[in-house]
Coordinates of C-alpha atoms and ligand atoms in Angstrom, one line a residue:
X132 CA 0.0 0.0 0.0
X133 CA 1.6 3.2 -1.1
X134 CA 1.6 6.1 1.7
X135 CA 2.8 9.7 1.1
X136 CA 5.9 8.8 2.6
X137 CA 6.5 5.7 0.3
X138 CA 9.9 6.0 -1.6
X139 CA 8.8 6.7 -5.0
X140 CA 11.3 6.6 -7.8
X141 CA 10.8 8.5 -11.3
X142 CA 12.9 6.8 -14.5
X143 CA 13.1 10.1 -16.8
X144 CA 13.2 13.7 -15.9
X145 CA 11.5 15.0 -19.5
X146 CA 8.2 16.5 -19.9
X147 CA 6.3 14.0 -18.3
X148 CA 8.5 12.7 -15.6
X149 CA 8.5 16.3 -14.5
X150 CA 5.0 17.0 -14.7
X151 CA 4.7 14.0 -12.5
X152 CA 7.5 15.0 -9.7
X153 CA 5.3 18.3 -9.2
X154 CA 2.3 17.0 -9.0
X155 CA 3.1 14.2 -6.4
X156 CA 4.8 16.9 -4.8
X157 CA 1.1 18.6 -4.6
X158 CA -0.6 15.9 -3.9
X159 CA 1.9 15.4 -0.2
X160 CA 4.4 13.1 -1.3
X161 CA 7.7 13.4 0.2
X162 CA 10.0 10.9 -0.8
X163 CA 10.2 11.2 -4.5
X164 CA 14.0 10.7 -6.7
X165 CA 13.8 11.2 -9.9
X166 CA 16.6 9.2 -12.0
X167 CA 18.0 11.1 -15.2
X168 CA 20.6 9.8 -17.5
X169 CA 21.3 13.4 -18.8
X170 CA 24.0 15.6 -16.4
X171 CA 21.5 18.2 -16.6
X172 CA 18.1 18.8 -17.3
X173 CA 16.9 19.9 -19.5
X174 CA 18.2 16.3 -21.1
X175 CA 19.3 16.4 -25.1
X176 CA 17.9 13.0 -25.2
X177 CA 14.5 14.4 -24.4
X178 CA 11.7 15.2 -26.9
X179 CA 11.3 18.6 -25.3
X180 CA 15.2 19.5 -25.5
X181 CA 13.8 22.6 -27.6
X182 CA 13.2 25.9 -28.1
X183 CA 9.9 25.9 -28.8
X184 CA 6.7 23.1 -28.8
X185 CA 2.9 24.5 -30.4
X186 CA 0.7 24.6 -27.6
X187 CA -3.1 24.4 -28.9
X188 CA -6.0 22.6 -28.1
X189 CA -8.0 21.8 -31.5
X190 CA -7.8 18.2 -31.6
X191 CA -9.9 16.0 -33.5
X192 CA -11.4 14.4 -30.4
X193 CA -13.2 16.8 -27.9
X194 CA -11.9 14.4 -25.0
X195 CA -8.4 15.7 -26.2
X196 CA -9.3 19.3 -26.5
X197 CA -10.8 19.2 -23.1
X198 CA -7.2 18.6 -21.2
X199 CA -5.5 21.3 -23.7
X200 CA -7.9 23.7 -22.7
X201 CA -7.1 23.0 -19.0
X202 CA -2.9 22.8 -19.9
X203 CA -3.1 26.2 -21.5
X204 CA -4.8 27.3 -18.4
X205 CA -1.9 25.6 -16.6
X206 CA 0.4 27.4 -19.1
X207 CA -0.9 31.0 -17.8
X208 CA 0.3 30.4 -13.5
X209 CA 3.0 32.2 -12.3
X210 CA 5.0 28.6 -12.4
X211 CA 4.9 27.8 -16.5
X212 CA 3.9 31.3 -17.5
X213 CA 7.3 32.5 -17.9
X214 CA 7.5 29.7 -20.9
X215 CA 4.7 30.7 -22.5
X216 CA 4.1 32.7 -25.6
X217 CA 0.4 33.0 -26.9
X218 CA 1.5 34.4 -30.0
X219 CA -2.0 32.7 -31.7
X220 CA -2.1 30.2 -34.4
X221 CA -2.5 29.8 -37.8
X222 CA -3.2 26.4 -39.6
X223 CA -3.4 25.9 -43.4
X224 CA -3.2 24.0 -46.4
X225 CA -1.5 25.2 -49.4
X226 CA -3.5 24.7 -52.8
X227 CA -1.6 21.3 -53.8
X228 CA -2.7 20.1 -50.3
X229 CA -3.8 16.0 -50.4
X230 CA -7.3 15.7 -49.7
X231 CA -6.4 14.3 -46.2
X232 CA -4.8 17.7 -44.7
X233 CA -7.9 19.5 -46.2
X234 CA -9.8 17.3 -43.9
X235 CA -7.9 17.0 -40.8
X236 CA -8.1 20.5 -41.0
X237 CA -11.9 21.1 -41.3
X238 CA -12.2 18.3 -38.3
X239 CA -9.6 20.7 -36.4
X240 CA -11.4 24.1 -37.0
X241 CA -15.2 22.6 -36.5
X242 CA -13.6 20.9 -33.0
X243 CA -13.1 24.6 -31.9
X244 CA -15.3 26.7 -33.7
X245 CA -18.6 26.1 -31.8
X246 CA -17.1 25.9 -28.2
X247 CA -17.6 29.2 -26.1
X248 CA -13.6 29.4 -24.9
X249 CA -12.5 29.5 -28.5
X250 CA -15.4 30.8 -30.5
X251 CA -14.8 34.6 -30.4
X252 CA -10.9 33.9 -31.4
X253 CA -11.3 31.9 -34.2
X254 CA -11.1 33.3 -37.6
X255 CA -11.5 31.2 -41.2
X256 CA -9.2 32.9 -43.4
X257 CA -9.2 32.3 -47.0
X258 CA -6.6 33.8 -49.7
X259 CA -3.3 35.6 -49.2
X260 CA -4.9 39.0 -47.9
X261 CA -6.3 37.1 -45.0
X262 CA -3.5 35.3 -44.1
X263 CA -1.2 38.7 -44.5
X264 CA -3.5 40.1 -42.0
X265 CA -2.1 37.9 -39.2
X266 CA 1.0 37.9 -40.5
X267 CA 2.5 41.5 -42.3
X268 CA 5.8 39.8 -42.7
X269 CA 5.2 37.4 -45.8
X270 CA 6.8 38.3 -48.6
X271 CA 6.0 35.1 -50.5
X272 CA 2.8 33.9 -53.0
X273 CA 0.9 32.2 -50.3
X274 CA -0.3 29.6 -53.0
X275 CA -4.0 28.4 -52.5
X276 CA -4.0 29.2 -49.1
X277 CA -6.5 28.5 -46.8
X278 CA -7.2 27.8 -43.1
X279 CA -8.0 29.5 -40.0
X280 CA -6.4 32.0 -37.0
X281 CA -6.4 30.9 -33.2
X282 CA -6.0 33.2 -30.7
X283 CA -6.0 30.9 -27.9
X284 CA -2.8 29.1 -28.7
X285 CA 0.9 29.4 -29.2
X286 CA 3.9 28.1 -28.0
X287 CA 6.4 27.6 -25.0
X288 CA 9.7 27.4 -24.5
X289 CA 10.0 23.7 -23.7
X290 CA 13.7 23.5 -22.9
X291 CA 13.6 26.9 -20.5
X292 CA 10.2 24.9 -18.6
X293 CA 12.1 21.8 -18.2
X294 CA 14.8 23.5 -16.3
X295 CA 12.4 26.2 -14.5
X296 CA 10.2 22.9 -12.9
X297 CA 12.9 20.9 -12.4
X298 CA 14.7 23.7 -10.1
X299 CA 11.1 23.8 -8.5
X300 CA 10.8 20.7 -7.7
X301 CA 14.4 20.3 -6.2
X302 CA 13.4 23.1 -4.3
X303 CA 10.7 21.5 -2.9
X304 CA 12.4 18.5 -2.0
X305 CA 12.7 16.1 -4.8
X306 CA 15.9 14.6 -5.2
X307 CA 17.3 14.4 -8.8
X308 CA 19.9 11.5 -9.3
X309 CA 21.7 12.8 -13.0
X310 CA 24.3 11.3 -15.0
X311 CA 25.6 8.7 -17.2
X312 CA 26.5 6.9 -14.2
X313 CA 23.9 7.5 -11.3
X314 CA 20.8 8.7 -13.1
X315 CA 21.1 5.8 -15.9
X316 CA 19.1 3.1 -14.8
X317 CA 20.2 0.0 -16.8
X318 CA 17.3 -2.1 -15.4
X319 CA 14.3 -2.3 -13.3
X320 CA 14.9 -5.2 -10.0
X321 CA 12.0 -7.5 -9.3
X322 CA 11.2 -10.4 -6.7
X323 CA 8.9 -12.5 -8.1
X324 CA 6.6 -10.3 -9.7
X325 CA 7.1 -7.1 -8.1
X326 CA 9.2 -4.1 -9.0
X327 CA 11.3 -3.5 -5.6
X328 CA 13.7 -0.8 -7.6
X329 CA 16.0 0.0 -10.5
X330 CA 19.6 -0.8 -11.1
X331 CA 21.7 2.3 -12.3
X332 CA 24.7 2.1 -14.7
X333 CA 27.0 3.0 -11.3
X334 CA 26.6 -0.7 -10.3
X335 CA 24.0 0.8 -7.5
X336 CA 20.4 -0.4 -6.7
X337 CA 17.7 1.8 -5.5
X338 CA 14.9 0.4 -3.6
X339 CA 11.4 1.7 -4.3
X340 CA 7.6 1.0 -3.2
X341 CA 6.5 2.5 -6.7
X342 CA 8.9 3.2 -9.8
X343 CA 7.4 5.4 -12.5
X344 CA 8.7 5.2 -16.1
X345 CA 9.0 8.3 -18.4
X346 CA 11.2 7.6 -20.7
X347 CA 9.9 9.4 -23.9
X348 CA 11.3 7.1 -26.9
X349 CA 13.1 4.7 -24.3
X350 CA 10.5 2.9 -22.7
X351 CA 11.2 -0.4 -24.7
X352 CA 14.4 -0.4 -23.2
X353 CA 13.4 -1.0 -19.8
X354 CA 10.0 -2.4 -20.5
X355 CA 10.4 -4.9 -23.1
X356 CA 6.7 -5.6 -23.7
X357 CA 5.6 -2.0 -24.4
X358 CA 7.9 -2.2 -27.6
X359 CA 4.8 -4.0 -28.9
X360 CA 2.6 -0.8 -29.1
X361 CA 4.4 1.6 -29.0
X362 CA 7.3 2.5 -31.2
X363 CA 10.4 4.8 -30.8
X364 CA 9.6 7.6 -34.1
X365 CA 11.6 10.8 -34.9
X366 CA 10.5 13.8 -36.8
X367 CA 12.7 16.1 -38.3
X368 CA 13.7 19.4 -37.2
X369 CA 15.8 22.3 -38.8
X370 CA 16.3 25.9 -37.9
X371 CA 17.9 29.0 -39.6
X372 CA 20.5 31.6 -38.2
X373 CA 19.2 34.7 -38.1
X374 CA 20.6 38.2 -37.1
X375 CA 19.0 40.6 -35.2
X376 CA 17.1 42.9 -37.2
X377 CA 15.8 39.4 -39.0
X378 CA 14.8 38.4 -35.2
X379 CA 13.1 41.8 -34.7
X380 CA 11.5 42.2 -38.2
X381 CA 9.7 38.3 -37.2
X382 CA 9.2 39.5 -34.0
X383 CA 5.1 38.2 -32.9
X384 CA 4.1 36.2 -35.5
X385 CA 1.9 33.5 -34.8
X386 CA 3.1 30.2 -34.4
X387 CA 2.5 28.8 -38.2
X388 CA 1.4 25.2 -39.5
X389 CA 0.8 24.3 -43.2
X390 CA -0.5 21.0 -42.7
X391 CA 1.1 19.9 -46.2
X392 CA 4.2 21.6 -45.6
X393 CA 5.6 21.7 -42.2
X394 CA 5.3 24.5 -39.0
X395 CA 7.4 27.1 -37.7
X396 CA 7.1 29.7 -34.5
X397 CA 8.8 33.4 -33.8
X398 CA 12.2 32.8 -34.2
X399 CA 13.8 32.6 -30.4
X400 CA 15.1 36.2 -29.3
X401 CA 18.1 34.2 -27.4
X402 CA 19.7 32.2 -30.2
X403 CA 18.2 34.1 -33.4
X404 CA 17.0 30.9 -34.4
X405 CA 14.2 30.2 -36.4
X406 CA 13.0 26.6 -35.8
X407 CA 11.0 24.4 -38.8
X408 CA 9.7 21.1 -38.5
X409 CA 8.6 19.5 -41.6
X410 CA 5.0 17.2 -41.0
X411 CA 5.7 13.9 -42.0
X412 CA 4.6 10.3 -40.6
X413 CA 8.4 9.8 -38.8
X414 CA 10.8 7.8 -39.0
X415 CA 11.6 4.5 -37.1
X416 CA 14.7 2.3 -36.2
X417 CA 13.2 -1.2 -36.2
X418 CA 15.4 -3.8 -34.5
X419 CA 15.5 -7.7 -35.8
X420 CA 12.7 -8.0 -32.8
X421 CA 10.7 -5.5 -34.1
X422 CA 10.9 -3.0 -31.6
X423 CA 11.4 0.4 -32.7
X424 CA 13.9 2.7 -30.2
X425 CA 16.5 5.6 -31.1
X426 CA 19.8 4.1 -31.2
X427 CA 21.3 3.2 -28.6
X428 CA 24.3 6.2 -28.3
X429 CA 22.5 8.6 -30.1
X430 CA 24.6 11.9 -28.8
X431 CA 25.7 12.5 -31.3
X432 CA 22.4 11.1 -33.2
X433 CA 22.7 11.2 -36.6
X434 CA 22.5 14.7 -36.3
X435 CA 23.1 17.9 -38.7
X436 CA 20.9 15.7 -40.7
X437 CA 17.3 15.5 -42.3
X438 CA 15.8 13.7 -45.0
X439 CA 16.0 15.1 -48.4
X440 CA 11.8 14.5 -48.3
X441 CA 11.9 16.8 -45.2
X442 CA 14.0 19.6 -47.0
X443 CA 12.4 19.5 -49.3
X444 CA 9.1 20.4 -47.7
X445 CA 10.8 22.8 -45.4
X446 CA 12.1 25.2 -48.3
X447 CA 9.1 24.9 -50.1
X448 CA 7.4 26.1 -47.1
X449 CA 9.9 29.1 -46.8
X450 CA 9.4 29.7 -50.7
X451 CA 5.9 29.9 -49.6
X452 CA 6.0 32.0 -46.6
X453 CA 9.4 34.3 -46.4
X454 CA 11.4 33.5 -49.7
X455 CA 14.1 35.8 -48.6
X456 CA 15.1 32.4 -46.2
X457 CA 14.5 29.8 -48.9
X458 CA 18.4 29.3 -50.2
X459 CA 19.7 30.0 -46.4
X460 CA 21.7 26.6 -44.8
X461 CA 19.9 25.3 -42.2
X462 CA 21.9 24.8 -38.7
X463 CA 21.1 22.6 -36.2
X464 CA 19.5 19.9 -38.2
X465 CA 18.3 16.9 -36.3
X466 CA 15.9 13.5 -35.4
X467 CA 14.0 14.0 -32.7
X468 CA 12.7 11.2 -30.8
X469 CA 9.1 10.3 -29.3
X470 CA 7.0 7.2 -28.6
X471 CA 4.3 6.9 -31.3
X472 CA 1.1 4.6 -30.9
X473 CA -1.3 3.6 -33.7
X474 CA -4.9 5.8 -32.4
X475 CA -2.3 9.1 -31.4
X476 CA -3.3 7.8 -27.3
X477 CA -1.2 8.0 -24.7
X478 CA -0.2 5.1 -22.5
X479 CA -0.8 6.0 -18.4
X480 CA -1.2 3.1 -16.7
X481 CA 0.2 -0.1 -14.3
X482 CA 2.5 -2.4 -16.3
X483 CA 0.1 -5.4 -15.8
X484 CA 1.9 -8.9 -14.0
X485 CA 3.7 -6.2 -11.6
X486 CA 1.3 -6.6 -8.7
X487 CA 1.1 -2.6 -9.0
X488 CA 4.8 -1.8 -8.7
X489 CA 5.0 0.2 -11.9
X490 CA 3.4 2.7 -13.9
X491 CA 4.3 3.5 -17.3
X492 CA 4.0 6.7 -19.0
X493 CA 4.2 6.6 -22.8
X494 CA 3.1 7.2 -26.1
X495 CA 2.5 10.7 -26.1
X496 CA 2.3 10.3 -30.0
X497 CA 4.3 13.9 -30.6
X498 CA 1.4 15.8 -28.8
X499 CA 2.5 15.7 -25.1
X500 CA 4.3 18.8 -24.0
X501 CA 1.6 20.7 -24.4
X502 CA 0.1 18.9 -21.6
X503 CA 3.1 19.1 -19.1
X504 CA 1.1 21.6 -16.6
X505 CA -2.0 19.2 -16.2
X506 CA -0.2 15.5 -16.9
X507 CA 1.1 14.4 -13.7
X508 CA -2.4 15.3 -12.0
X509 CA -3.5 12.4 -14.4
X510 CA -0.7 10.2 -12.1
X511 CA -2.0 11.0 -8.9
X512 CA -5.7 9.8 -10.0
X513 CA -4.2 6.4 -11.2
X514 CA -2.0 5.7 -8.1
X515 CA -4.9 7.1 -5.9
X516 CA -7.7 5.0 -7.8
X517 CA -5.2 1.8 -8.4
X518 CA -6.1 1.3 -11.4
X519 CA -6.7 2.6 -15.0
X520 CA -10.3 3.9 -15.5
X521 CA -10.1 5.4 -18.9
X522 CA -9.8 2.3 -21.1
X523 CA -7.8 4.6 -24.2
X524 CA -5.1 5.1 -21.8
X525 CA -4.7 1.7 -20.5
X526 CA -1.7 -0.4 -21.3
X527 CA -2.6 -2.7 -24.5
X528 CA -2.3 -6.3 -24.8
X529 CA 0.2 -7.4 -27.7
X530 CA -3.1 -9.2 -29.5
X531 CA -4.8 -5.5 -29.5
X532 CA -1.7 -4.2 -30.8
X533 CA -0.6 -3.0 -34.0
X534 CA 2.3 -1.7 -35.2
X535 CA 2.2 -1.7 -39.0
X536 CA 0.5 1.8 -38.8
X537 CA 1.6 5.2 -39.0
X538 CA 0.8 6.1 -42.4
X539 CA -2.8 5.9 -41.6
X540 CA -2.7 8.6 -38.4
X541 CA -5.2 10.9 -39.7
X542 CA -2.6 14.2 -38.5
X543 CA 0.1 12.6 -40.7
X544 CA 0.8 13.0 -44.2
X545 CA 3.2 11.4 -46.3
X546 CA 4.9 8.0 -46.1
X547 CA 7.3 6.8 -43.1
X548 CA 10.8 5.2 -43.8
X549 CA 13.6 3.0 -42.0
X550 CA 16.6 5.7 -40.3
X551 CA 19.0 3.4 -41.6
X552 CA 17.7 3.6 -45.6
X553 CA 17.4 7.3 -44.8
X554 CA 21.0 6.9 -43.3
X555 CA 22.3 5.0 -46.8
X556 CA 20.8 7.2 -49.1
X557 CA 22.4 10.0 -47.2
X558 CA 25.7 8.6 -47.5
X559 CA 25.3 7.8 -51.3
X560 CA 24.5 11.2 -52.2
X561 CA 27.8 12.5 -50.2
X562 CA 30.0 9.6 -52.0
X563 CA 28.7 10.9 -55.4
X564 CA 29.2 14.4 -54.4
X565 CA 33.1 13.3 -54.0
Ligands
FAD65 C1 10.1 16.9 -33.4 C2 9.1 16.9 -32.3 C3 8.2 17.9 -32.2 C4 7.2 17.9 -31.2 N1 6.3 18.9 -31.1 C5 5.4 19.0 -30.1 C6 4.5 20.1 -30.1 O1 4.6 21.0 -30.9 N2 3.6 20.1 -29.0 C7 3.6 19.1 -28.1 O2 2.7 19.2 -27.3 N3 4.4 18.0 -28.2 C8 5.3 18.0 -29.2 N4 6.2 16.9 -29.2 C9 6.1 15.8 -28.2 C10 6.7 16.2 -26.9 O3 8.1 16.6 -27.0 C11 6.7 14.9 -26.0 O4 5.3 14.5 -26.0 C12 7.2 15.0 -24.6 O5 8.5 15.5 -24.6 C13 7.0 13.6 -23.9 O6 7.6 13.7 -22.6 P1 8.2 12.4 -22.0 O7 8.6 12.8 -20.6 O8 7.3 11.2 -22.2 O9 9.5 12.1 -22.8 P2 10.8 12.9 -22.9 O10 10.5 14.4 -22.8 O11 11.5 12.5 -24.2 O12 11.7 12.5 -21.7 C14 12.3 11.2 -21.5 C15 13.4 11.3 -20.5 O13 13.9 10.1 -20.1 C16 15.3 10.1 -20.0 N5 15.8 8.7 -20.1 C17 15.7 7.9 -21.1 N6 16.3 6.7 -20.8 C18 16.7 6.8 -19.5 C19 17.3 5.8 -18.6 N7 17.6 4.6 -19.0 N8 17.6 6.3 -17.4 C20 17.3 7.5 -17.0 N9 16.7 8.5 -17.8 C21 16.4 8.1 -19.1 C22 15.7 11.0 -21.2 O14 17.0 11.5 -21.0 C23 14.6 12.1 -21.1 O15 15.0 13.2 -20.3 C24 7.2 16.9 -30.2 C25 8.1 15.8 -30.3 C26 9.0 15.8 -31.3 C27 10.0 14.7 -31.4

């Protein structure tokens, strides 16, 4: 039976992992260590390791909107407003859109358009003029255009909020165990079927009444069976140097997402950059098992690279938007990894066989920062209520599981690919460059 003095360990100090070391905190527990394989956090092998995640509630399913709308009243406390940039958004589709962005989009903008919170903020906008309205600053043909405006949205800093709640919670007395050494755990310690602890790489075990995984892209690694829903994926993201009077003239624009193209936000005032992402199904790195995680020592990843596909897209989208940045090198350049599941639902709930010893947190699917105020309230239910309620977030059976999906998420467009075909082809177009 877990009290509130239990000893409580947390495998991952990312998004969620954080999310959930404040809101035990909250909810009176005092004997919490978090475990974090990264010598600081924020952690580069975290999803959020970023300058900037959208934060917006339109989803296709109201149940989703619902908790957005509650995150981006989380984003607005004195805690996570300091991260938090409600510059607005703008979605569209360009005119050579596929039918299937058209769509998602529609399903997006009717999602918001008739509830009261959004309704007097939401604008359809049709046409160049009416995107140029929101945005002075394009200089480029806005081809076929169309979509809508958002007040209520925007981004946040997801880097800077890692680091501002972790330094809150170790203020409030959560101790954070960091390294490749002590804050790798290399396994989880059972008797019989319980979870008693973790092993770390140091050679140390850790005794726990409850461990808690948030591992983001890794979970596989420590919990074998959950590699048989969800799958390690990585997107691609890019960003371009910009000086200062570029910063300023970008200054406020709304965080931007052509469904057929890619998204982009303000470029960050810090580093001048301006950060793209390309929308794309992902990528996976499919082992002989068939479990999909990043590879094992991915620092460095493969990184200061993307997919020709995803460059593609993302100077077509500057062409589009601000074709003074079209030709420009992009800096930066990297694969960042989440945990993907086939129906875009996350994964909150008791590893089943563990006689209640561990909770896994997966499968945010690419849409949980967002959610970072709110998430770890959704922790304290499940280890107050002992079990799983909601069945979409329960963990699935391997015969309910799929994993020949991605293509088919509705928010996706495009086809997916192996990292190491991407990996060859990159190499055979730098051989016969030499
Ligand atoms: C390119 C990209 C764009 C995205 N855009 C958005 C967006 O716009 N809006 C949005 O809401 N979400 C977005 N997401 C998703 C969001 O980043 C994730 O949902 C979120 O980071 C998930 O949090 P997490 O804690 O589960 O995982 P992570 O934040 O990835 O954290 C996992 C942590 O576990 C640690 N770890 C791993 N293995 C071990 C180990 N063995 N021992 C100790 N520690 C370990 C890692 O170092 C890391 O810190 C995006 C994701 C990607 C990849």
């Amino acid at each position: 039976m877990l009290t509130k003095d239990s000893p409580v360990i947390i495998v991952g100090g990312g998004a969620w992992g954080l999310s959930t070391a404040l809101h035990m905190t909250d909810a009176g527990h005092t004997n919490i260590t978090v475990y974090e394989r990264a010598e600081q956090i924020p952690s580069p092998y975290s999803a959020a390791w970023d300058i900037n995640k959208i934060v917006r509630a339109e989803y296709e399913d109201p149940f989703y909107t619902k908790l957005a709308l509650e995150a981006i009243r989380g984003w607005k406390t004195p805690l996570f407003g300091p991260y938090f940039h409600q510059t607005g958004y703008v979605v569209a589709t360009t005119g050579r859109a596929p039918a299937k962005a058209v769509e998602h989009l529609e399903k997006a903008l009717l999602s918001v358009q008739a509830d009261p919170a959004f309704a007097p903020g939401i604008k359809r906008l049709s046409g160049a003029a009416d995107f140029r309205d929101y945005t002075w600053q394009y200089s480029g043909p806005l081809s076929g255009f169309k979509g809508y405006w958002n007040r209520l949205a925007g981004y946040a800093h997801s880097a800077d909020a890692l680091r501002g709640v972790w330094e809150h919670c170790a203020r409030r007395g959560v101790r954070f165990v960091l390294g490749e050494e002590a804050g790798r755990v290399e396994r989880m310690v059972y008797q019989g079927r319980k979870c008693t602890g973790v092993a770390t790489a140091d050679g140390q075990t850790h005794e726990a009444e409850l461990v808690i995984c948030a591992l983001g892209a890794h979970g596989a690694s420590l919990l074998p069976d959950l590699g048989k829903f969800v799958v390690g994926r990585c997107w691609s993201v890019a960003h371009v140097q910009l000086s200062e009077e570029e910063t300023n003239f970008l200054r406020g624009i709304p965080t931007t997402n052509v469904r057929d193209l890619g998204f982009f936000f303000e470029p960050d005032p810090k580093t001048r950059l301006f950060k793209l992402c390309p929308l794309g199904v992902g990528y996976t790195n499919t082992r002989s098992d068939g479990v999909s995680l990043p590879p094992p020592d991915r620092l460095p990843p493969p990184q200061d690279f993307i997919p020709a596909e995803d460059e593609k897209k993302l100077r077509q989208l500057l062409r589009e938007t601000f074709p003074w940045m079209a030709e420009r090198p992009f800096v930066e350049q990297k694969l960042c990894w989440f945990a993907d599941t086939a129906d875009s639902e996350y994964c909150i709930d008791y590893v089943p066989g563990t006689d209640n010893s561990v909770v896994v947190l997966s499968g945010d699917s690419g849409h949980g920062f967002k959610m970072m105020p709110v998430f770890g309230k959704w922790v304290v239910d499940l280890v107050e209520q002992g079990k799983q309620s909601l069945a979409r977030w329960q963990w699935k059976s391997p015969d309910k599981a799929d994993t020949n999906w991605g293509d088919s998420v509705s928010w996706r467009i495009g086809k997916g690919a192996e990292l190491r075909d991407l990996l060859e082809a990159k190499d055979k177009l730098v051989r016969a460059r030499l």
